[in-house]
PDB file of C-alpha atoms and ligand atoms in Angstrom:
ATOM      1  CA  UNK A   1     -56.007   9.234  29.092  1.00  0.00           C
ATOM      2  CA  UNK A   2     -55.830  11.032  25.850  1.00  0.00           C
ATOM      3  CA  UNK A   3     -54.488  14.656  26.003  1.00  0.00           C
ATOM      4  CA  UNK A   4     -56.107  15.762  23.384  1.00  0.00           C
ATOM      5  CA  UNK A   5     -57.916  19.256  24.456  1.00  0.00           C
ATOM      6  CA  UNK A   6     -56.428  18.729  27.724  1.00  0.00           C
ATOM      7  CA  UNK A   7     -54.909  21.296  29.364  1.00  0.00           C
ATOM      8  CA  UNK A   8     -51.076  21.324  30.818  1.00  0.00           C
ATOM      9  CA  UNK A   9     -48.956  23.977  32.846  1.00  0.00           C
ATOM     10  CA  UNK A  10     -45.257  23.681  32.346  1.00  0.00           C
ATOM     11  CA  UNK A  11     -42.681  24.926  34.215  1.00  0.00           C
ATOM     12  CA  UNK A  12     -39.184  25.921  32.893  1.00  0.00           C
ATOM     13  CA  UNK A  13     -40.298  25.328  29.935  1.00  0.00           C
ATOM     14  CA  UNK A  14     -38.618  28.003  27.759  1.00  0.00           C
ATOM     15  CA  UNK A  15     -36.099  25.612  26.820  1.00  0.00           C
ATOM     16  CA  UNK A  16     -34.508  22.034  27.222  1.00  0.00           C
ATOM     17  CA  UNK A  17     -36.274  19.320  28.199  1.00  0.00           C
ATOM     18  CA  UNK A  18     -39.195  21.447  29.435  1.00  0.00           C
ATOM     19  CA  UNK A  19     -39.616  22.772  26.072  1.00  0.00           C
ATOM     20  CA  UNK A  20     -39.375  19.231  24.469  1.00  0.00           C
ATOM     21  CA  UNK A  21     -42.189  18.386  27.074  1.00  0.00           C
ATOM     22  CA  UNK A  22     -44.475  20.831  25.930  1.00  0.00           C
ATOM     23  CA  UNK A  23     -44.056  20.555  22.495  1.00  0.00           C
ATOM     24  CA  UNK A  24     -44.873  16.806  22.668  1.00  0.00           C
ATOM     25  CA  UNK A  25     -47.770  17.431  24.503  1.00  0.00           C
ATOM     26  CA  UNK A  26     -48.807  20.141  21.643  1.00  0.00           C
ATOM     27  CA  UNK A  27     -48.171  17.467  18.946  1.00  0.00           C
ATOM     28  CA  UNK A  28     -51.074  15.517  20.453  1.00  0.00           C
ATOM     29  CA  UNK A  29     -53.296  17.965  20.654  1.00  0.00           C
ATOM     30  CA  UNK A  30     -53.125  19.517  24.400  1.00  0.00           C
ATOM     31  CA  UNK A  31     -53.360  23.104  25.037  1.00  0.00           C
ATOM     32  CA  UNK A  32     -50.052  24.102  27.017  1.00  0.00           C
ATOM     33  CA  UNK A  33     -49.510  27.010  29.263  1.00  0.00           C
ATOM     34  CA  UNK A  34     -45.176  27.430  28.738  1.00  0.00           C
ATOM     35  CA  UNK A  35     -43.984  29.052  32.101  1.00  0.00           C
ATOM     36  CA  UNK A  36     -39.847  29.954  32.581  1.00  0.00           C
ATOM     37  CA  UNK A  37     -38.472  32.660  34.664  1.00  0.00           C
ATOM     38  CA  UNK A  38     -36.850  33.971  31.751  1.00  0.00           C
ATOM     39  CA  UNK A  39     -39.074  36.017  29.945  1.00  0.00           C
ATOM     40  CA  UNK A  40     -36.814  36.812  26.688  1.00  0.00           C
ATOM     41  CA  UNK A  41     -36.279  32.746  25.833  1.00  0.00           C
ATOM     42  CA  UNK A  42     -40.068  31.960  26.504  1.00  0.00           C
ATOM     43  CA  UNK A  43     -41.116  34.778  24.270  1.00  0.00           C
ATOM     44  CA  UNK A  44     -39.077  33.519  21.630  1.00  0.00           C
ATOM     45  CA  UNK A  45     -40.083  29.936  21.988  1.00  0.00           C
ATOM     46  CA  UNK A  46     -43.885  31.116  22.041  1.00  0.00           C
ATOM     47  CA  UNK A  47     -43.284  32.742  18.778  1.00  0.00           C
ATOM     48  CA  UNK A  48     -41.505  29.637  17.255  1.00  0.00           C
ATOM     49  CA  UNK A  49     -44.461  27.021  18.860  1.00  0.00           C
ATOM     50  CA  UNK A  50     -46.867  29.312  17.544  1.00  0.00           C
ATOM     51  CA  UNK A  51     -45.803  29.487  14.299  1.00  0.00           C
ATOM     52  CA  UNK A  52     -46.021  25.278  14.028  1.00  0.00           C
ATOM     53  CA  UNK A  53     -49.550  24.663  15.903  1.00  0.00           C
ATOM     54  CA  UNK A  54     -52.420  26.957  16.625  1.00  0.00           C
ATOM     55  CA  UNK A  55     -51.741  30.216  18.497  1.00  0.00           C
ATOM     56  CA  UNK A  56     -55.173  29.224  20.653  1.00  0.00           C
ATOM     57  CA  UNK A  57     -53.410  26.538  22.214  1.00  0.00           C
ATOM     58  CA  UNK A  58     -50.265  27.543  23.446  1.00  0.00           C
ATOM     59  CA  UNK A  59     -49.489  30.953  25.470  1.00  0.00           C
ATOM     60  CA  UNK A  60     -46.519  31.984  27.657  1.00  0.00           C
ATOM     61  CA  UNK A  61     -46.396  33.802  31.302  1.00  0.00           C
ATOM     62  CA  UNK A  62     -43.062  34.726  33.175  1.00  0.00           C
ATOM     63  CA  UNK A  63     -42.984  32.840  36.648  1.00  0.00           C
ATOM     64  CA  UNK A  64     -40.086  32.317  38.513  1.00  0.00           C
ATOM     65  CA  UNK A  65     -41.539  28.975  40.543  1.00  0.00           C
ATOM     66  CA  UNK A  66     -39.897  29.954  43.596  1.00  0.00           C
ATOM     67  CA  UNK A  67     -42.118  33.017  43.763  1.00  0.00           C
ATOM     68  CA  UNK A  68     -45.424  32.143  45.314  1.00  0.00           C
ATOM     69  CA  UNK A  69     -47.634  34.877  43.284  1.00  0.00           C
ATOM     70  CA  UNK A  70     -45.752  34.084  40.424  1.00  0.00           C
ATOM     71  CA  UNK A  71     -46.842  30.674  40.581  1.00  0.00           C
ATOM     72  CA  UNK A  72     -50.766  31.665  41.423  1.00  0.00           C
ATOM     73  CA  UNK A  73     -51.129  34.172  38.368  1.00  0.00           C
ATOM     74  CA  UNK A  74     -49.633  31.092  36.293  1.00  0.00           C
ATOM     75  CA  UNK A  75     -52.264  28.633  37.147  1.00  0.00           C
ATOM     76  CA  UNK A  76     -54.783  31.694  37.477  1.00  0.00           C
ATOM     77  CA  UNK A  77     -53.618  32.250  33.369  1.00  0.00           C
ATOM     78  CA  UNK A  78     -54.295  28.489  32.827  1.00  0.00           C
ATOM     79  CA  UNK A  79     -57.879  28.301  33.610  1.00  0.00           C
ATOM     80  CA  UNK A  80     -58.374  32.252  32.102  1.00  0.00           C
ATOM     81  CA  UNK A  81     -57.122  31.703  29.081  1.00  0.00           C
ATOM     82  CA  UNK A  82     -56.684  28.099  28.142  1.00  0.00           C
ATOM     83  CA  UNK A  83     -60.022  26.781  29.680  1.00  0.00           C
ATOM     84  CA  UNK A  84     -58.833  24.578  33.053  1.00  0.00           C
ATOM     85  CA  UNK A  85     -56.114  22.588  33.846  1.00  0.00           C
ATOM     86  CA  UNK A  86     -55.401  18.823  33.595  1.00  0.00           C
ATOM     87  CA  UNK A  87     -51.743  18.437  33.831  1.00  0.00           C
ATOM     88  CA  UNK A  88     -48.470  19.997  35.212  1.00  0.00           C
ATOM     89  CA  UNK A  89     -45.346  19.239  34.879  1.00  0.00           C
ATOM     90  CA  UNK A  90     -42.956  20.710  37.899  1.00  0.00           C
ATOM     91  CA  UNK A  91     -39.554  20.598  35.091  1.00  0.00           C
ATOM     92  CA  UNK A  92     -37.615  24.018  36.106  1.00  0.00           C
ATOM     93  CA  UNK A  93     -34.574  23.405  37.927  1.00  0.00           C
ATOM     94  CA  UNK A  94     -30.690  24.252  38.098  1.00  0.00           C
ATOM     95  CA  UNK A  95     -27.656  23.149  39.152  1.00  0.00           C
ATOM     96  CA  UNK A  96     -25.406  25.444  41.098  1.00  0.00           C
ATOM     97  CA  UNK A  97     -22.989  23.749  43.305  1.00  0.00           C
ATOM     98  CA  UNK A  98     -20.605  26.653  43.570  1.00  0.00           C
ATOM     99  CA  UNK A  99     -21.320  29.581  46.098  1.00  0.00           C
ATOM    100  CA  UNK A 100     -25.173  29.846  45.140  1.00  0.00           C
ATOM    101  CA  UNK A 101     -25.570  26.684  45.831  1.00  0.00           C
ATOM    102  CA  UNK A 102     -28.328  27.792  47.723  1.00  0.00           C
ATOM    103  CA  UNK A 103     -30.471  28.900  45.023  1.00  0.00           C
ATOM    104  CA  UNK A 104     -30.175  25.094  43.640  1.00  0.00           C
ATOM    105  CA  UNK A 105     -32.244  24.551  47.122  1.00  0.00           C
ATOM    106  CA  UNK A 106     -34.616  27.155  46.794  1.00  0.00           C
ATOM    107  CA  UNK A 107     -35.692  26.212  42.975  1.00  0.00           C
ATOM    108  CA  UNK A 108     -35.372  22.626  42.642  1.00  0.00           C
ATOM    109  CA  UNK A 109     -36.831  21.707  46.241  1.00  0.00           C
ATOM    110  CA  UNK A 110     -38.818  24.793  47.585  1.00  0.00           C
ATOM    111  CA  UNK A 111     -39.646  25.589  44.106  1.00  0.00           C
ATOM    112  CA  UNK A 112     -41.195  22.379  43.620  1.00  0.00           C
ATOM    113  CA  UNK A 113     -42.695  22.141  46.791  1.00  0.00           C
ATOM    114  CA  UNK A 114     -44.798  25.563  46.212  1.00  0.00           C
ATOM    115  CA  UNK A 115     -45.950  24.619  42.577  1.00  0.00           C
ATOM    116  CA  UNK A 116     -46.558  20.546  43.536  1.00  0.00           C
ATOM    117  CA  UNK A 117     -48.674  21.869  46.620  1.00  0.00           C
ATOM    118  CA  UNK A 118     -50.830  24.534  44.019  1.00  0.00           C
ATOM    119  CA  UNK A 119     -51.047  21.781  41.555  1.00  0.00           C
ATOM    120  CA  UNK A 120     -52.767  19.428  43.783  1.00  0.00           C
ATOM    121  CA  UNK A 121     -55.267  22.470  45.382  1.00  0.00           C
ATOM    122  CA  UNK A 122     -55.759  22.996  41.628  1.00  0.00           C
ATOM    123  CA  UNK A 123     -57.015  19.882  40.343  1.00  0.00           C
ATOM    124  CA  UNK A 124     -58.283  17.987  43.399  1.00  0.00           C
ATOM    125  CA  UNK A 125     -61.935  17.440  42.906  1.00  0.00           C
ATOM    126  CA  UNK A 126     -63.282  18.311  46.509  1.00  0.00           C
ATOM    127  CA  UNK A 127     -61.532  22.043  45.545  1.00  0.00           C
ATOM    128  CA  UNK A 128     -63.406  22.540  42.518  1.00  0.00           C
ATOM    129  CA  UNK A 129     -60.986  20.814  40.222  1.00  0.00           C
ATOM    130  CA  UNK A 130     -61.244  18.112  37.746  1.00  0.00           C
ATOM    131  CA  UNK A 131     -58.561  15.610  38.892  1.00  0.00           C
ATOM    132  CA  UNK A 132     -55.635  15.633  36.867  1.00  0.00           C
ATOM    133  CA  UNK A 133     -52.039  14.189  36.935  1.00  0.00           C
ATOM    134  CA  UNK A 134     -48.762  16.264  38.218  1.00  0.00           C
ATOM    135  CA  UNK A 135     -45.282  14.863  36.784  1.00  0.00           C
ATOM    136  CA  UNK A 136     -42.164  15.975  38.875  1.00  0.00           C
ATOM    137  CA  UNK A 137     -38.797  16.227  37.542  1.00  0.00           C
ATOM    138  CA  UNK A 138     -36.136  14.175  39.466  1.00  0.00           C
ATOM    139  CA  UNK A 139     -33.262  12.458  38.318  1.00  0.00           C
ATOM    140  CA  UNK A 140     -31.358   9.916  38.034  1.00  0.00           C
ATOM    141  CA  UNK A 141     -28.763  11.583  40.289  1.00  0.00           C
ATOM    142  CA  UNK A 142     -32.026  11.522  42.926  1.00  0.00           C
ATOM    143  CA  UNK A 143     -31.357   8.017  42.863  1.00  0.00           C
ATOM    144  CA  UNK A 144     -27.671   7.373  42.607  1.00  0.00           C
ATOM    145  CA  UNK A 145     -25.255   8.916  44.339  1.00  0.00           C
ATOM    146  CA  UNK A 146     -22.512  10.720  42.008  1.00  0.00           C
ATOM    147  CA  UNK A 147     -19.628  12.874  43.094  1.00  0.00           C
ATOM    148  CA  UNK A 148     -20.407  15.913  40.902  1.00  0.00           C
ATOM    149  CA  UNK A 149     -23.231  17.405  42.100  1.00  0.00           C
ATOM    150  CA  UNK A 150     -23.968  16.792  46.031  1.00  0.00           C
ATOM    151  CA  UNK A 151     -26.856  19.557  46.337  1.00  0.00           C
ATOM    152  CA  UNK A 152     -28.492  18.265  43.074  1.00  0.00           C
ATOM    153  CA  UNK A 153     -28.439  15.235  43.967  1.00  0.00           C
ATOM    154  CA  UNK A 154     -30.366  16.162  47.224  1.00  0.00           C
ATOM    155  CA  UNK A 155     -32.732  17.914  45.537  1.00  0.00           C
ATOM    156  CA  UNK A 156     -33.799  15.474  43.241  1.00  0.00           C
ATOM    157  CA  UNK A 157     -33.847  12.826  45.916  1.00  0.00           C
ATOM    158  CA  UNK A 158     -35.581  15.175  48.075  1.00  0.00           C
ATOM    159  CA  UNK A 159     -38.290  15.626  44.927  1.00  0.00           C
ATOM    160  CA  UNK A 160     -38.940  12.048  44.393  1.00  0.00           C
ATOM    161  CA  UNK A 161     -39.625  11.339  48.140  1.00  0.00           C
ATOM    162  CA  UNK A 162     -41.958  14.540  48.210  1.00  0.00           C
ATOM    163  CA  UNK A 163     -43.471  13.312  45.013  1.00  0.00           C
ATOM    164  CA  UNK A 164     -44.145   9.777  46.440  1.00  0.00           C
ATOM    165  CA  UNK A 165     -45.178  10.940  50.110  1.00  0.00           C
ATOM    166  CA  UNK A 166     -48.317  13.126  48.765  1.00  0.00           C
ATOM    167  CA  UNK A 167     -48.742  10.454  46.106  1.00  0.00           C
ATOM    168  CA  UNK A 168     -49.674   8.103  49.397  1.00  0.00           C
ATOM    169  CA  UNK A 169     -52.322  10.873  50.507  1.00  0.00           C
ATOM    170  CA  UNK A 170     -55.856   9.770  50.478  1.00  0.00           C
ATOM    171  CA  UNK A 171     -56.951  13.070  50.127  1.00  0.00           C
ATOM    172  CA  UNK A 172     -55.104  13.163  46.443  1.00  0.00           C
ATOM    173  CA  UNK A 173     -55.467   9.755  45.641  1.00  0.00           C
ATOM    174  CA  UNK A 174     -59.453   9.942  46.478  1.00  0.00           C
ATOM    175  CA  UNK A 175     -59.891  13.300  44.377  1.00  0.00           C
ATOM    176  CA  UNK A 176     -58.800  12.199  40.912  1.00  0.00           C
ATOM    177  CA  UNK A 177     -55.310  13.390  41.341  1.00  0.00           C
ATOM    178  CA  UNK A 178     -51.921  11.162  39.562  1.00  0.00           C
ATOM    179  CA  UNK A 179     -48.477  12.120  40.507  1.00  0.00           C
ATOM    180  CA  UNK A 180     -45.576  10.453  39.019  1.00  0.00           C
ATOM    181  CA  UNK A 181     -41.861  11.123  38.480  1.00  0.00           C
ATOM    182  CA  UNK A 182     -39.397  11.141  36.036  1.00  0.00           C
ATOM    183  CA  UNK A 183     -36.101  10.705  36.202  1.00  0.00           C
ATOM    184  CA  UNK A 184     -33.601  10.834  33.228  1.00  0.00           C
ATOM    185  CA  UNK A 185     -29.824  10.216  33.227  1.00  0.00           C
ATOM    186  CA  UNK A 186     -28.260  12.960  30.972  1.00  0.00           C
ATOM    187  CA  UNK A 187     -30.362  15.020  28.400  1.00  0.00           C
ATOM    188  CA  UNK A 188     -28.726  16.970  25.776  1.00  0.00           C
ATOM    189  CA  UNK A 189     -29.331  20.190  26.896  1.00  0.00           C
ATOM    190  CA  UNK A 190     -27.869  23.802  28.304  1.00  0.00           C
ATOM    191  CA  UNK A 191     -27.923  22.303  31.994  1.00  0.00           C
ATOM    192  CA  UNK A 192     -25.338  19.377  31.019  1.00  0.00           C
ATOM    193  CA  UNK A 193     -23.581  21.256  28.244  1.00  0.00           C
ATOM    194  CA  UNK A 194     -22.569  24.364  30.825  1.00  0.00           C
ATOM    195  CA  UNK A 195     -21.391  22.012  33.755  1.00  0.00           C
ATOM    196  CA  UNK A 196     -19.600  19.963  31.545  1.00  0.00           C
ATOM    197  CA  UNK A 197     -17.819  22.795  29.129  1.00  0.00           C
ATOM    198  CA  UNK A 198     -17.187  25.519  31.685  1.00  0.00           C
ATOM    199  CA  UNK A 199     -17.231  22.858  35.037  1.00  0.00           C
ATOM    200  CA  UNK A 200     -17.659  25.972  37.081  1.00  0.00           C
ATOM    201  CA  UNK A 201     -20.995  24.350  39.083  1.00  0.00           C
ATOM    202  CA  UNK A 202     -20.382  21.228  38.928  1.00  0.00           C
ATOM    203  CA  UNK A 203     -17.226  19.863  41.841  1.00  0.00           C
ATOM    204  CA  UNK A 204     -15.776  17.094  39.359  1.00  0.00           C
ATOM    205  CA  UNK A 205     -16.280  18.253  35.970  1.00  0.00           C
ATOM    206  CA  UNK A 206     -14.338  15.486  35.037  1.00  0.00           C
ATOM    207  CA  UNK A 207     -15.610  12.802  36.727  1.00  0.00           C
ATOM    208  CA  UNK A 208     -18.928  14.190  34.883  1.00  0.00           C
ATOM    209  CA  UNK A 209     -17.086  14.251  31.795  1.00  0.00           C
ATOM    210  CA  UNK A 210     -16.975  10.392  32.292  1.00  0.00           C
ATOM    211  CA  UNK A 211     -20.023   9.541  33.465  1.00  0.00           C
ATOM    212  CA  UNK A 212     -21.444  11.069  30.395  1.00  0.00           C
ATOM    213  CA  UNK A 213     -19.098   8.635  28.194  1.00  0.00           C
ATOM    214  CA  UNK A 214     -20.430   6.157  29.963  1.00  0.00           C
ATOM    215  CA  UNK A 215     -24.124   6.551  30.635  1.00  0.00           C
ATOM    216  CA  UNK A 216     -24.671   8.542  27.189  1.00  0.00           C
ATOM    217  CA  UNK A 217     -26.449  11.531  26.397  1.00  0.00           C
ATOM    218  CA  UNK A 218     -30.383  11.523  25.426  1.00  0.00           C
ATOM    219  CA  UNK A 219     -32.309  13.856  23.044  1.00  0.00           C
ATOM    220  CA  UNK A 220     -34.915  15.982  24.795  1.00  0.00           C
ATOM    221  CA  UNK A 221     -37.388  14.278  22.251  1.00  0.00           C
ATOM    222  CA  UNK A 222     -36.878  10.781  24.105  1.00  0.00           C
ATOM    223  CA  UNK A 223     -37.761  12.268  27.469  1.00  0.00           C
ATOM    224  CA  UNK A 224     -40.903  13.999  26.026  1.00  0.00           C
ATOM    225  CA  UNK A 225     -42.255  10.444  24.774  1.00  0.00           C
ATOM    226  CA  UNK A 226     -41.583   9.404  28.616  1.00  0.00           C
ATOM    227  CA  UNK A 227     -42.890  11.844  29.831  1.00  0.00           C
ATOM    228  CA  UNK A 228     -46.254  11.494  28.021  1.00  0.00           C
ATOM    229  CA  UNK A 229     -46.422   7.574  29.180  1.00  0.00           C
ATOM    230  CA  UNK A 230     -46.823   8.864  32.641  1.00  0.00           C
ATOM    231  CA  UNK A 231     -49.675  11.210  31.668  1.00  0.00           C
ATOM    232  CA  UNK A 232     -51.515   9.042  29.544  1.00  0.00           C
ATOM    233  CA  UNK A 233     -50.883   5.641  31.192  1.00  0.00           C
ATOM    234  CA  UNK A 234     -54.099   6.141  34.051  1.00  0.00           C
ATOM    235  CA  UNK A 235     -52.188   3.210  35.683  1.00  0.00           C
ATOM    236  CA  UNK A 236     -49.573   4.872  36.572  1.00  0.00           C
ATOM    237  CA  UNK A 237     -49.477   6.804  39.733  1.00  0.00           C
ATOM    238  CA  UNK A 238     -46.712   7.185  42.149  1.00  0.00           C
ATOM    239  CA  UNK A 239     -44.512   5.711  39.692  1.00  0.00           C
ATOM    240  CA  UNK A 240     -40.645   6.959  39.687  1.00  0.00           C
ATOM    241  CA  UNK A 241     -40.208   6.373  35.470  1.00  0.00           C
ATOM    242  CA  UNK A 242     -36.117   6.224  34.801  1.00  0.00           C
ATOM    243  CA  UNK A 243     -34.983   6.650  31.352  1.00  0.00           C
ATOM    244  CA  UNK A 244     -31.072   6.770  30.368  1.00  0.00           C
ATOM    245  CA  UNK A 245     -29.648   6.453  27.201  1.00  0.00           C
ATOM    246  CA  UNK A 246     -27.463   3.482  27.680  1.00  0.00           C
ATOM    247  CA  UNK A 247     -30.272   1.451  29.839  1.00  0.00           C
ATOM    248  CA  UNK A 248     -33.763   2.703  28.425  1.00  0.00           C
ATOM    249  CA  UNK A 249     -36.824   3.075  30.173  1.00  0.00           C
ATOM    250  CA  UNK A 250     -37.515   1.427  33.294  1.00  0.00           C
ATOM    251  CA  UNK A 251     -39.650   1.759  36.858  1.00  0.00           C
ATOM    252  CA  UNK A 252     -38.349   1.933  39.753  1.00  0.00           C
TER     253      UNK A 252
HETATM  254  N1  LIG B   1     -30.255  17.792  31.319  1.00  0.00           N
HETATM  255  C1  LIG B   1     -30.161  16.703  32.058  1.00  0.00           C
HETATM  256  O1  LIG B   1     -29.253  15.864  31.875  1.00  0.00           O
HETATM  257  C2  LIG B   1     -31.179  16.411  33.118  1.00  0.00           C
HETATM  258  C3  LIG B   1     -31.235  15.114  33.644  1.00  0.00           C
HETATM  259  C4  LIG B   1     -32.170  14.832  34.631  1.00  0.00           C
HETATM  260  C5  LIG B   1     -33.026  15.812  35.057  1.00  0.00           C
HETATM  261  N2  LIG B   1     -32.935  17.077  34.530  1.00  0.00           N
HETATM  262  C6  LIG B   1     -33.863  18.069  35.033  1.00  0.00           C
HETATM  263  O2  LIG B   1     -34.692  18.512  33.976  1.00  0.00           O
HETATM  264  C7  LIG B   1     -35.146  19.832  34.251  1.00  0.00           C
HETATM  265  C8  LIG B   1     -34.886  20.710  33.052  1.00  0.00           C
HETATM  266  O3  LIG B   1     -33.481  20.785  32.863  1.00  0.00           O
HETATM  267  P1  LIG B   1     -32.805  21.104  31.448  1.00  0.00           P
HETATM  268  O4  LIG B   1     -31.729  20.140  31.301  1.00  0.00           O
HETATM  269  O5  LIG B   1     -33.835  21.257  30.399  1.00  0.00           O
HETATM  270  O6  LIG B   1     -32.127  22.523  31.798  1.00  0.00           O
HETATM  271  P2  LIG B   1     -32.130  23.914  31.028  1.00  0.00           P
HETATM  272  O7  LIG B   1     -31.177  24.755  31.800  1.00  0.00           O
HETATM  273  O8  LIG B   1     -31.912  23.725  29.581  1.00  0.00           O
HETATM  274  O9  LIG B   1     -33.625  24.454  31.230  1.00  0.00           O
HETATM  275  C9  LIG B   1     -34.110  24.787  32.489  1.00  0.00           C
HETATM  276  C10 LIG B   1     -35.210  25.830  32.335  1.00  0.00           C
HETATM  277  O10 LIG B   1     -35.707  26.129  33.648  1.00  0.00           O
HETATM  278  C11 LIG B   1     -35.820  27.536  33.773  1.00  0.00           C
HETATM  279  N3  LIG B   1     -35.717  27.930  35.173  1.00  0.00           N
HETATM  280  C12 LIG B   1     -34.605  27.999  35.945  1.00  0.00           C
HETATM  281  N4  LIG B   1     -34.913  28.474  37.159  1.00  0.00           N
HETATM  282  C13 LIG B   1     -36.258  28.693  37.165  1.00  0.00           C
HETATM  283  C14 LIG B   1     -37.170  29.186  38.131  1.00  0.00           C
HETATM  284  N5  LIG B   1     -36.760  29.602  39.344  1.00  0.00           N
HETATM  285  N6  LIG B   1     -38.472  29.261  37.799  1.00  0.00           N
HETATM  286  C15 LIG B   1     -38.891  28.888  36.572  1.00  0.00           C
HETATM  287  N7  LIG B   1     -38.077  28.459  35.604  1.00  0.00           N
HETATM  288  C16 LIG B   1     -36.770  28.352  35.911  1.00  0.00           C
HETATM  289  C17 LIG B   1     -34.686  28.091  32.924  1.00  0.00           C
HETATM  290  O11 LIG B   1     -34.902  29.458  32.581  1.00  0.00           O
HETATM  291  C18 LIG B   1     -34.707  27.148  31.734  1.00  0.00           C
HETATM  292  O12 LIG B   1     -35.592  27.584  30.733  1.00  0.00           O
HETATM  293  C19 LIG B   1     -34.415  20.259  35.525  1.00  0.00           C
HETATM  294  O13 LIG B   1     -35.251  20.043  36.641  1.00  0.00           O
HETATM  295  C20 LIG B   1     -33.231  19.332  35.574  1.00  0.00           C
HETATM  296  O14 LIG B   1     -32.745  19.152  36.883  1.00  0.00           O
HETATM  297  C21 LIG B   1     -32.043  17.387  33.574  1.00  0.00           C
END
């Protein structure tokens, strides 16, 4: 599936690996709808993607994904303005293990839950949509067990089993709809850099210090190119895609 003239709903994607997702998906020619709770950094990131491909194909709105209107007005903005919608990618999250842990719950699992559950009303064909495919952001720490981060790593497990249980549904697999998962080990980007410099989220910093050392840290950019093998590959559906930067790509 080419995404050329496609059209693709990002969350978090103000920054980090949600704005390396969106940009990739710009570079071949898909509009992109940038959504991110934080208005000031997706403003700012409009103006820089704007400046670098066509204004008509890229546009920002503020949505905070645990907020269910939020969430409608973005996909509402997505058809309105950019023409449909073909693709989302569910990327926001956070990692707060300290005393808002809580919020970690709300955003990474209810969060996704809300905006997975509009996607698919969105793009499955027997609801007026055109089919489509929905990538979730897990993580390797979905998969393995680590000491750092015991809520995140629920959350991300929680996302990928989710992910794979509506994947299973005849009523998404029959109506055009894809949903994979990605899961990276450690991206360069503000989410690593604050647990690991200031440790105040994450219960061993250290112990994250050294699993960094020894799994390595990836570029957004190699993400991005993952992530557009599980749009474009139309054989991939259900598929848990794990990319680190010590091990590569490989399916789960
Ligand atoms: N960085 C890593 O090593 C790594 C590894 C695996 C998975 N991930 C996942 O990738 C995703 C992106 O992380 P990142 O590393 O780019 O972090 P980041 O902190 O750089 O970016 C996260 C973005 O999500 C936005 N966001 C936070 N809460 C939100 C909400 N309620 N609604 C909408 N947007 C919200 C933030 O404003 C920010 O722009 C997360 O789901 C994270 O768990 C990151």
């Amino acid at each position: 599936m080419s995404v050329a003239h496609k059209v693709a709903l990002v969350t978090g994607a103000a920054q980090g690996i949600g704005r390396g997702l969106s940009e990739i998906l710009l570079k071949h020619g898909a509009k992109v709808l940038l959504t991110d709770v934080n208005q000031a950094a997706g403003d700012k990131t409009l103006a820089e993607l704007t400046a670098k491909y066509d204004q008509s194909r890229v546009a920002f709105v503020q949505c905070d994904i645990t907020k269910q209107e939020q969430l409608e007005t973005a996909f509402a903005t997505a058809k309105s303005q950019l023409g449909g919608i073909d693709i989302v990618v569910n990327n926001a999250g956070i990692g707060d293990e300290g005393d808002r842990w809580e919020n970690t719950v709300d955003v990474n699992l209810k969060g996704t839950v809300k905006a997975t559950k509009m996607a698919i009303d969105n793009l499955r064909k027997d609801r007026g949509g055109k089919g489509g495919v929905i990538v979730n952001m897990a993580s390797m720490a979905g998969l393995n067990p680590n000491p750092c981060g015991p809520v995140y790593c629920a959350t991300k497990a929680a996302i990928i089993m989710f992910s794979q249980c509506w994947g299973m549904n005849p009523d998404v697999t029959g109506n055009g709809v894809r949903i994979n998962i990605l899961a990276p080990a450690f991206v360069d980007t503000d989410l690593v850099k604050q647990q690991l410099q200031k440790g105040k989220d994450v219960i061993r910093p250290d112990i994250a210090a050294m699993m960094v050392e020894r799994v390595g840290i990836m570029p957004v950019e190699q993400v991005a190119e993952a992530l557009l093998e599980l749009v474009t590959d139309e054989s991939k559906h259900n598929a848990v895609l794990k990319i680190s930067a010590s091990t590569g790509k490989s399916y789960q």
